[in-house]
mmCIF file of C-alpha atoms and ligand atoms in Angstrom:
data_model
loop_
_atom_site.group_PDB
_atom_site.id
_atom_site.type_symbol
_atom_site.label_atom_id
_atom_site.label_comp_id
_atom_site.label_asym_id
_atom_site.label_seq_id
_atom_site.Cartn_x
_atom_site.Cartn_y
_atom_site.Cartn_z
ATOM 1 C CA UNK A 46 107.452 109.452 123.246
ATOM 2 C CA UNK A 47 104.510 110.980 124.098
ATOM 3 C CA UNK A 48 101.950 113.197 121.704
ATOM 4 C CA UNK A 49 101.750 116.295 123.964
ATOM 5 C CA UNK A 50 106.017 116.761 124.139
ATOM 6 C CA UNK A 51 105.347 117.554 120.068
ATOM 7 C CA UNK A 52 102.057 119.226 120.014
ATOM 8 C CA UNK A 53 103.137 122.317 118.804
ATOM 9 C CA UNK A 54 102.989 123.721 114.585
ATOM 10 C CA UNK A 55 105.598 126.604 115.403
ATOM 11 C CA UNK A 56 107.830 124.447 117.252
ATOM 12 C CA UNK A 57 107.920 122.233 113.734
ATOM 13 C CA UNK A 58 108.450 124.354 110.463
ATOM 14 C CA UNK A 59 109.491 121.515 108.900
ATOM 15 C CA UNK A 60 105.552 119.688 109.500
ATOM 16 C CA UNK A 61 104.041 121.706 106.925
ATOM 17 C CA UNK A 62 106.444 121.110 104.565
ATOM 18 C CA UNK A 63 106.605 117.480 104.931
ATOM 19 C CA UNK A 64 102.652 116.928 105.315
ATOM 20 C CA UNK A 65 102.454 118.447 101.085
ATOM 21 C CA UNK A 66 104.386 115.163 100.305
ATOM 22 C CA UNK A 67 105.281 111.491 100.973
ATOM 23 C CA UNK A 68 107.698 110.447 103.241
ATOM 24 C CA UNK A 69 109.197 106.822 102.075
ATOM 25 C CA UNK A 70 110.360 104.740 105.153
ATOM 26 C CA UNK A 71 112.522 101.653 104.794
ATOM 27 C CA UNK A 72 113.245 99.104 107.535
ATOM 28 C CA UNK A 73 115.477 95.962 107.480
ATOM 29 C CA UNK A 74 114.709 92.755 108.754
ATOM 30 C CA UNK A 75 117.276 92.912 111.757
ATOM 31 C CA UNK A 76 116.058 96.834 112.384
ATOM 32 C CA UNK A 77 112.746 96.753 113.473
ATOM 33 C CA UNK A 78 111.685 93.395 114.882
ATOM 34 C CA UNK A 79 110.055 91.245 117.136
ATOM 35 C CA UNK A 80 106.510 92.056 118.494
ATOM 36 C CA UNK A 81 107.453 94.460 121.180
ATOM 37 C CA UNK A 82 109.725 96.636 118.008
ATOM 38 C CA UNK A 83 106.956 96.433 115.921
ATOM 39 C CA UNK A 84 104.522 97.979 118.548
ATOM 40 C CA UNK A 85 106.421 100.749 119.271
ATOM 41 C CA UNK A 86 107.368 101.389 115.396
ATOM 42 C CA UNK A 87 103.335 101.389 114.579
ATOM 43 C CA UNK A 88 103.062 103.709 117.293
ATOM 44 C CA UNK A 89 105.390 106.163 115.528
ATOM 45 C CA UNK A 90 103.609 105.351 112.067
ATOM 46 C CA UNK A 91 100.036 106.438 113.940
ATOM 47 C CA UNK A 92 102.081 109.498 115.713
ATOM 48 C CA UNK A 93 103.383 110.249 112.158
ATOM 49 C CA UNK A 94 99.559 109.951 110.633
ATOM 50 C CA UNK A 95 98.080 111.990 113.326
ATOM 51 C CA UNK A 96 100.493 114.426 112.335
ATOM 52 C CA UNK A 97 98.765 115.323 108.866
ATOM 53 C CA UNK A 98 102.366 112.958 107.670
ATOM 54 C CA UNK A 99 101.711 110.341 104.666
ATOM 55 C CA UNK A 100 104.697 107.671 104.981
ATOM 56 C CA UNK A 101 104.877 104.675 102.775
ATOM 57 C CA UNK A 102 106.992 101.627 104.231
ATOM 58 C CA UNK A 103 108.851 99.396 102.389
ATOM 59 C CA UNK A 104 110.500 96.481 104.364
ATOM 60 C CA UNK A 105 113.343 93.790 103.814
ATOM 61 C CA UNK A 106 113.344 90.770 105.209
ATOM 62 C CA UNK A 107 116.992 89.398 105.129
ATOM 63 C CA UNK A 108 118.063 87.954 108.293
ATOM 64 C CA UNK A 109 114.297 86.200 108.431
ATOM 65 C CA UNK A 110 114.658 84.381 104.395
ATOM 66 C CA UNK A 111 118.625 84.073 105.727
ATOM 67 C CA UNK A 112 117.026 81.801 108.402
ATOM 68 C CA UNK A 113 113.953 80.170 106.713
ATOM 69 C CA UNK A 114 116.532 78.822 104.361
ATOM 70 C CA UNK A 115 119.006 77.338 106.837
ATOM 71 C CA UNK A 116 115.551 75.715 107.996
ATOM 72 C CA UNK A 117 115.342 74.370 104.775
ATOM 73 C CA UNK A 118 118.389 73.339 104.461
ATOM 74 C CA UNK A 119 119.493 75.797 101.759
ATOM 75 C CA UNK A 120 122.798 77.666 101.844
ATOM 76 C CA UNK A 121 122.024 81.880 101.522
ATOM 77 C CA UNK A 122 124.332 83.447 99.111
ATOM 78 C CA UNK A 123 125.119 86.999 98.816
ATOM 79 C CA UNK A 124 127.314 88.932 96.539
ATOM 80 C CA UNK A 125 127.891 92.862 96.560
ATOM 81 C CA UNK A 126 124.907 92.747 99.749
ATOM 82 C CA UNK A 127 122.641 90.933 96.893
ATOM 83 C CA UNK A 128 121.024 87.814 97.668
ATOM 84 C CA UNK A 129 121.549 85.241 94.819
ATOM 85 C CA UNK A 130 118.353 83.935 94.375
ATOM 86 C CA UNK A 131 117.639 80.696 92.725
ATOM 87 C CA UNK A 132 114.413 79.363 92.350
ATOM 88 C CA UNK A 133 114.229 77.825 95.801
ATOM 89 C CA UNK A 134 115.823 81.306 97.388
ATOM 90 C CA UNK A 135 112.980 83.045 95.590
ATOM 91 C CA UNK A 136 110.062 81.122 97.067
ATOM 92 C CA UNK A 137 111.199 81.146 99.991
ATOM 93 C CA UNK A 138 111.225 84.968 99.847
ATOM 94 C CA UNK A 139 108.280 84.898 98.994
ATOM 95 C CA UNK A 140 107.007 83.434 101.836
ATOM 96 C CA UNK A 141 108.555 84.720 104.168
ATOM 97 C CA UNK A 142 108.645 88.463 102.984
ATOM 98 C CA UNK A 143 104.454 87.804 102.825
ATOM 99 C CA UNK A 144 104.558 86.494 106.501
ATOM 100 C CA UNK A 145 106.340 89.642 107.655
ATOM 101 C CA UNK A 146 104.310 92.028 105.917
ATOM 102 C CA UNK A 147 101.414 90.669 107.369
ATOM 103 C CA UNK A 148 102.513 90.782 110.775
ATOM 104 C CA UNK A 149 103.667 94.522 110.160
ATOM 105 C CA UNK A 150 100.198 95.368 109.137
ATOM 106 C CA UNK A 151 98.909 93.402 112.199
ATOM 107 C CA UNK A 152 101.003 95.937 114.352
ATOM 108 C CA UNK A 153 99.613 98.937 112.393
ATOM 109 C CA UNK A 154 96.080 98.018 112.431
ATOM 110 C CA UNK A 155 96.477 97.609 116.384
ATOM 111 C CA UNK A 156 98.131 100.972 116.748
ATOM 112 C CA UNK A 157 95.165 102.002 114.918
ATOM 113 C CA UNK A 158 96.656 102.675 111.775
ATOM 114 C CA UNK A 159 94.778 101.745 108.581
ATOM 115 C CA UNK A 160 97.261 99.911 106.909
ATOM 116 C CA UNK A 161 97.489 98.148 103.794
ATOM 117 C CA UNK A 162 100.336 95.305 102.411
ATOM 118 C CA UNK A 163 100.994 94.602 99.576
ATOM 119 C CA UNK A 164 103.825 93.242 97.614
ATOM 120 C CA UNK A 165 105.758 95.407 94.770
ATOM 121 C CA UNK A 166 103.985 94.017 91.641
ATOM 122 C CA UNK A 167 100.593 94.794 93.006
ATOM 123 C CA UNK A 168 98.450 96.186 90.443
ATOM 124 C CA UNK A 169 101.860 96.882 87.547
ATOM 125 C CA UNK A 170 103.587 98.895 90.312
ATOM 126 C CA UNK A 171 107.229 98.025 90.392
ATOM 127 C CA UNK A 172 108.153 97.036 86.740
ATOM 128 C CA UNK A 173 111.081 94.922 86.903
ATOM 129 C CA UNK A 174 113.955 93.242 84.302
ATOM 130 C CA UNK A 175 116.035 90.784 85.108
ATOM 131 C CA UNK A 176 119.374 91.533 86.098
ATOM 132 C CA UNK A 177 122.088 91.363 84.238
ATOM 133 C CA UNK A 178 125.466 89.476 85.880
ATOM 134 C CA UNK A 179 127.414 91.971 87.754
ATOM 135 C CA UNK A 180 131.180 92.227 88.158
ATOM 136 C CA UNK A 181 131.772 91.802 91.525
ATOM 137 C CA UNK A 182 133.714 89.634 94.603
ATOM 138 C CA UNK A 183 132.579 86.329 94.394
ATOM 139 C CA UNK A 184 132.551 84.086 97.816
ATOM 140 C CA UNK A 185 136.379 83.195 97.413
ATOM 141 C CA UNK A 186 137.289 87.109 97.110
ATOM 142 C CA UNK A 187 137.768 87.083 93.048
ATOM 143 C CA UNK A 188 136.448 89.345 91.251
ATOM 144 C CA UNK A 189 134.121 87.639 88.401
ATOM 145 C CA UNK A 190 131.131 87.690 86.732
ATOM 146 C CA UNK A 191 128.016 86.685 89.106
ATOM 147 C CA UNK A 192 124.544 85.701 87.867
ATOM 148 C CA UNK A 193 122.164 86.568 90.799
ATOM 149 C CA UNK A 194 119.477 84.829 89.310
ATOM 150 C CA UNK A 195 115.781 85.547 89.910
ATOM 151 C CA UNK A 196 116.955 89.346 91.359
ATOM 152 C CA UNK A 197 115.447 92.676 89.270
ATOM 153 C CA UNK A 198 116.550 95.542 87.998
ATOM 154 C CA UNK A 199 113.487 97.994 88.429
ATOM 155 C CA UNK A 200 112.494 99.642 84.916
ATOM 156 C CA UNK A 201 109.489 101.673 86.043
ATOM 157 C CA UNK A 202 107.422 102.700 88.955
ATOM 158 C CA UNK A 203 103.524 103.125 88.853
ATOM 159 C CA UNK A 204 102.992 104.925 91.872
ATOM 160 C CA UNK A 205 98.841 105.432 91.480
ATOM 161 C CA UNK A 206 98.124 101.870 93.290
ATOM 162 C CA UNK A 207 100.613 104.340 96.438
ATOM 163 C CA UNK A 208 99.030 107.475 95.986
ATOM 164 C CA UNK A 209 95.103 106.307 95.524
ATOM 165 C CA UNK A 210 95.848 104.755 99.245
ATOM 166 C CA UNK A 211 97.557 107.296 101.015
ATOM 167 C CA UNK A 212 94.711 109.666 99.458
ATOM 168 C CA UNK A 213 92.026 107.748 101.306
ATOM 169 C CA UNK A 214 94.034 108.109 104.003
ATOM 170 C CA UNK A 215 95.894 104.437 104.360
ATOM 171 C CA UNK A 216 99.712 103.677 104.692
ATOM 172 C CA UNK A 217 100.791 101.606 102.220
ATOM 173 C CA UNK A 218 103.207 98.436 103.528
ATOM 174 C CA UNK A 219 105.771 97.401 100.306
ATOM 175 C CA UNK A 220 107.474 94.741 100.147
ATOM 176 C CA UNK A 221 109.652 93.969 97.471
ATOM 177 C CA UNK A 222 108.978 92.003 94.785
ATOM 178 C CA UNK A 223 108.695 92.680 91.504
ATOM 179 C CA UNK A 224 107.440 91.083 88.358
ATOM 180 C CA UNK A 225 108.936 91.508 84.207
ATOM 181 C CA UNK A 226 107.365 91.940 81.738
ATOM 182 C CA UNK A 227 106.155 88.598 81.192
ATOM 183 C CA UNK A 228 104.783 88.075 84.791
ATOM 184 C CA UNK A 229 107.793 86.345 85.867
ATOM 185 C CA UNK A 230 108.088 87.218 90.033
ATOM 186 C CA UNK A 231 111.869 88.658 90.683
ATOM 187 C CA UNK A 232 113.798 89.772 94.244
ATOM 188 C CA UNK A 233 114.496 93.215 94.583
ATOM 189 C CA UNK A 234 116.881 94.783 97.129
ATOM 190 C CA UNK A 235 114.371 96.681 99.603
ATOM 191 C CA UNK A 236 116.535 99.728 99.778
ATOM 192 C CA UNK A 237 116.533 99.993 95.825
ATOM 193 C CA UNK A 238 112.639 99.530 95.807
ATOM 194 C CA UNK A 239 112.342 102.033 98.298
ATOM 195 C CA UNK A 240 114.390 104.551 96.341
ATOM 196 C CA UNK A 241 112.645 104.226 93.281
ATOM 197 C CA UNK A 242 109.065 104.267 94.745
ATOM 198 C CA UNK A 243 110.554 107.565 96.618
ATOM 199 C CA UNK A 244 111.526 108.823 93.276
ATOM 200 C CA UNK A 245 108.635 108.095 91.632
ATOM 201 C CA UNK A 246 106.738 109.839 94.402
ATOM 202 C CA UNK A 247 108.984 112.885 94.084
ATOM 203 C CA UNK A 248 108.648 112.527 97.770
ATOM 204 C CA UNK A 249 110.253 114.523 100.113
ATOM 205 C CA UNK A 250 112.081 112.219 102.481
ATOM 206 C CA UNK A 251 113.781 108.320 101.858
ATOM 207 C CA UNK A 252 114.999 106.991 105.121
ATOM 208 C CA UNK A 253 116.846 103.919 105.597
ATOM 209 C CA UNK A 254 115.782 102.694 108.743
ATOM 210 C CA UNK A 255 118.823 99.334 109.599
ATOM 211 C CA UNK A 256 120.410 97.926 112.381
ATOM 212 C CA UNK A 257 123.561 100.133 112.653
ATOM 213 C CA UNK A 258 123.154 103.458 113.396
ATOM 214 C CA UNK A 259 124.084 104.703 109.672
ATOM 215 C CA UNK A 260 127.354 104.584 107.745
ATOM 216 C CA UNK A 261 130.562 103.391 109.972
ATOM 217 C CA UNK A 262 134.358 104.498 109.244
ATOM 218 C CA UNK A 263 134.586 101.042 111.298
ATOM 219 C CA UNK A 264 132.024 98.650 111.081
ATOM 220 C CA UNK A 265 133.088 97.238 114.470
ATOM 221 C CA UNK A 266 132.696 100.720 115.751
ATOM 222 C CA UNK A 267 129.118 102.088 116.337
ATOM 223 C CA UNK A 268 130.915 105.076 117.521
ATOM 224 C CA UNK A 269 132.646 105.989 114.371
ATOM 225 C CA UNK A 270 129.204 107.316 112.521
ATOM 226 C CA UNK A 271 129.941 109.240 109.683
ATOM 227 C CA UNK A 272 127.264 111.912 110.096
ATOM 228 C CA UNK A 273 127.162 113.365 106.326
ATOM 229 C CA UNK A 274 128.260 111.504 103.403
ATOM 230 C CA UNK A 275 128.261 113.262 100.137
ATOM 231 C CA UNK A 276 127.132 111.688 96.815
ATOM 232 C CA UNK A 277 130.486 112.415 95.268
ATOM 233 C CA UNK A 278 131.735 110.324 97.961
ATOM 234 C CA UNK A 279 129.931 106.997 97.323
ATOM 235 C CA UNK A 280 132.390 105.635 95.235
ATOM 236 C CA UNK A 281 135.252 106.170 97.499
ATOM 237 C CA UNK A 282 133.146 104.631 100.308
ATOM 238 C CA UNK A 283 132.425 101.359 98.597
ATOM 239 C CA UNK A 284 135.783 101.472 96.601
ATOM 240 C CA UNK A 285 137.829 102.044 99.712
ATOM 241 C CA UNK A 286 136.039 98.965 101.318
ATOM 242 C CA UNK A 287 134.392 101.265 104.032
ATOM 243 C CA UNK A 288 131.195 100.325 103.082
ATOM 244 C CA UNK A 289 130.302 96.768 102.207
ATOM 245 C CA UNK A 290 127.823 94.234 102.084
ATOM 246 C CA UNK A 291 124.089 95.597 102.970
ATOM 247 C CA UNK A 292 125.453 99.134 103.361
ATOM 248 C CA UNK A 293 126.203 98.950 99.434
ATOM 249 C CA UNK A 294 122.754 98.944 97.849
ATOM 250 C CA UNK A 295 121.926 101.112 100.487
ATOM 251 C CA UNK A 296 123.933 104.260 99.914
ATOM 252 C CA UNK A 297 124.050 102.898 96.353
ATOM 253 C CA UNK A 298 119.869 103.390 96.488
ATOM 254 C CA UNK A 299 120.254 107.356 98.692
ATOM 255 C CA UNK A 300 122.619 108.071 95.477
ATOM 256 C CA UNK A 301 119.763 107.144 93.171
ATOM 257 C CA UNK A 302 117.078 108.974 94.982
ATOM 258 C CA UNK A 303 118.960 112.125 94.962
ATOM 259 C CA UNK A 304 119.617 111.728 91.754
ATOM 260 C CA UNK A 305 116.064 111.410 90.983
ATOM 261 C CA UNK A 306 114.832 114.414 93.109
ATOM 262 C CA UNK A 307 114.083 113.242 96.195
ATOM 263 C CA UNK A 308 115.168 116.205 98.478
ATOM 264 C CA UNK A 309 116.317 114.214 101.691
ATOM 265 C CA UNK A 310 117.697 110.790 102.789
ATOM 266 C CA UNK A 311 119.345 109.328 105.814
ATOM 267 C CA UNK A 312 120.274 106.164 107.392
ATOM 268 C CA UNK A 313 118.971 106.043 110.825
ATOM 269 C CA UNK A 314 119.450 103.164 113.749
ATOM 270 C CA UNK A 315 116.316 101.272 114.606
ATOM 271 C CA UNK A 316 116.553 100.153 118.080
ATOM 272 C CA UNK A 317 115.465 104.068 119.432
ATOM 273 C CA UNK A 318 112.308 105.146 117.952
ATOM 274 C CA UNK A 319 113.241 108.672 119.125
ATOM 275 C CA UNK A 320 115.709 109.187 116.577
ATOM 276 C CA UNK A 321 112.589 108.433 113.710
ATOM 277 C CA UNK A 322 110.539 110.931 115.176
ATOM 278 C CA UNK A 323 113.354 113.574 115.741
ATOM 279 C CA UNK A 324 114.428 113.129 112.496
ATOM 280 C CA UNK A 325 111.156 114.025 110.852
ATOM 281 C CA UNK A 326 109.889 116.931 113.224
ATOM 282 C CA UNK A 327 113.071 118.824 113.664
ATOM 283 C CA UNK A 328 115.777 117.124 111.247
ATOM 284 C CA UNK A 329 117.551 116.261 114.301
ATOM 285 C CA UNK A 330 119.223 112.978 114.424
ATOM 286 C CA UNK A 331 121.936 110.971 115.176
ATOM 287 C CA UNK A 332 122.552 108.958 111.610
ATOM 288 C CA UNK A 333 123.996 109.836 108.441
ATOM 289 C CA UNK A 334 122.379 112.225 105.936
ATOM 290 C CA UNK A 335 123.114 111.514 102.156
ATOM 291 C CA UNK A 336 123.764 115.164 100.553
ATOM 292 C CA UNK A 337 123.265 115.768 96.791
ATOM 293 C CA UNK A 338 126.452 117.918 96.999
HETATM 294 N N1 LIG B 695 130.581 101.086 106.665
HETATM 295 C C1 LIG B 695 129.504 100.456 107.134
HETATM 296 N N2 LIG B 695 128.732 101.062 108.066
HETATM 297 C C2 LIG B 695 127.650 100.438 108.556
HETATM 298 N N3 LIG B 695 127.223 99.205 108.188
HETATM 299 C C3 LIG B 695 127.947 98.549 107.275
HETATM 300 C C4 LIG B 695 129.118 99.147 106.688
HETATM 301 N N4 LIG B 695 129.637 98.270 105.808
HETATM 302 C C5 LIG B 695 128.858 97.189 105.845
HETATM 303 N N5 LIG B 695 127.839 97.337 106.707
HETATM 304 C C6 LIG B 695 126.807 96.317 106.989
HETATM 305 O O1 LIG B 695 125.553 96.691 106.428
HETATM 306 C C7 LIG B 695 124.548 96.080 107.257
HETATM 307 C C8 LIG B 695 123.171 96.666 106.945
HETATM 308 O O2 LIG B 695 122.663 96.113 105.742
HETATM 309 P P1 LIG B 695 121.712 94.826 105.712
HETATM 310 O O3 LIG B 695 121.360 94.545 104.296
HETATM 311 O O4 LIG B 695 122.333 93.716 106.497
HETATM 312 O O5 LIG B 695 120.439 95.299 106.549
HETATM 313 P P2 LIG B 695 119.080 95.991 106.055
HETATM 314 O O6 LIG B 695 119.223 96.471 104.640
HETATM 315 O O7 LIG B 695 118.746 97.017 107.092
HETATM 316 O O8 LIG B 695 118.044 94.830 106.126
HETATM 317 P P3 LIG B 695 117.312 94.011 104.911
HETATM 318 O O9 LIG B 695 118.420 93.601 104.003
HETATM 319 O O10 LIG B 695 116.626 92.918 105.646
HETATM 320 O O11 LIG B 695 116.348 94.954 104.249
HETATM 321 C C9 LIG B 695 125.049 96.343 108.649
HETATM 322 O O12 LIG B 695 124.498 95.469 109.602
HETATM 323 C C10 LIG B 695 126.578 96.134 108.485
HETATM 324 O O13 LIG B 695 126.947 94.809 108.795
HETATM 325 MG MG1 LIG B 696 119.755 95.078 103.041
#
């Protein structure tokens, strides 16, 4: 997409609004990847900054630690879309989460944007506990208690070490890891990172950038996009088995950023930059918007 086709203030009511504020922009490992993906998405993050826009990624990094650890010879785990993360899992995601964010600021800096990584704990950010065993499916389909191990529950967000970078005029790369009290490192789902650094940036916009185009009535059916989901309707979603694995700490993580104030989210496809850019200068998109209703 070129500059000029979106040159114009009038055109875009919805630029001043969104340039008083943060937007938060999540992307998945399978989403946005790949050298030539990453150039085009840093080309949207630059569009986006010459735009008077302050965005804040956070990025996951599942499919990548899914296949470090077959490397390894380790068996990946996941319950409820949750990565059970022993103490191998966990230092492996640690690696490899670092690895990616450094290649995403690589991108950025060569689009020409002045990015900065960092992971979640930097300076006290993302305050984490560890998580309590959930009830949930296990691998054999009964339900039972599951400890995830090193994964976090996040307590509290700092959001200065965010808002003193974006101020000086830098975007802000997340990834997410979190530390307790004690300094002990923990795994956080990206999408809930992302929707409590939204929160606690009372920003205006969360968007869950993944590799479907949004929420599914059939998963095997990119054509059966649910275009508006309300909050009331999470349950039903997850209960009803509509939405599963990754998709569950994702809507699970719009629900708590509504909840917490944030004004907007959606669930966008990553494979078409357009849809990005569309969605954040005219609210135009195909993907599913999350409504507090
Ligand atoms: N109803 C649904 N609609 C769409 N996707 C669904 C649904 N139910 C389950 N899913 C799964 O959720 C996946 C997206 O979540 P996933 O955690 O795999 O990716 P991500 O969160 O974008 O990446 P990462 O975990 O690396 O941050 C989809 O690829 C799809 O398989
Ligand atoms: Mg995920």
């Amino acid at each position: 997409m070129q500059m000029e086709q979106y040159p114009i203030k009038d055109k875009f009511p919805r630029l001043e609004q969104l340039r008083q504020n943060h937007i938060v922009i999540k992307f998945g490992g399978n989403a946005i990847s790949g050298h030539d993906e990453l150039k085009r998405f840093a080309k949207d993050v630059a569009m986006m900054r010459s735009l008077g826009l302050q965005p804040v990624l956070v990025h996951g990094g599942g499919p990548e630690i899914t296949r470090e650890m077959r490397l390894r010879g380790l068996e990946p785990r996941k319950v409820a879309g949750l990565r059970i993360t022993d103490t191998q899992t966990l230092e492996v995601a640690e690696y490899v989460l670092g690895r990616i964010n450094r290649e995403i600021v690589k991108a950025l800096k060569g689009a020409g944007v002045d990015a900065c990584g960092m992971p979640g704990h930097h300076g006290g950010m993302m305050r984490c506990v560890r998580k309590d065993p959930i009830l949930a499916y296990d691998e054999e389909g009964n339900l039972a208690t599951v400890d995830l191990g090193h994964v976090g529950d996040v307590e509290s967000i700092d959001a200065k070490p965010i808002t003193l970078l974006t101020a000086s005029g830098m975007v802000p790369v997340v990834y997410p890891l979190g530390k307790d009290d004690d300094g002990v490192l923990v795994n956080v789902n990206a999408d809930t990172a992302a929707a409590h650094i939204a929160a606690a940036l009372d920003c205006e916009e969360l968007i869950l950038i993944t590799d479907v185009p949004g929420i599914l009535a059939d998963v095997n059916d990119s054509e059966s996009l649910l275009d508006e989901v309300s909050i009331k309707q999470v349950d039903e979603l997850i209960e009803g088995g509509v939405v599963k694995d990754g998709m569950v700490p994702k809507i699970e993580a719009c629900r708590l950023a509504l909840e917490k104030g944030v004004r907007a989210t959606h669930m966008l496809g990553g494979k078409d930059s357009e849809h990005l850019l569309r969605q954040i200068l005219d609210g135009k998109h195909r993907g599913t918007k999350i409504t507090n209703g």
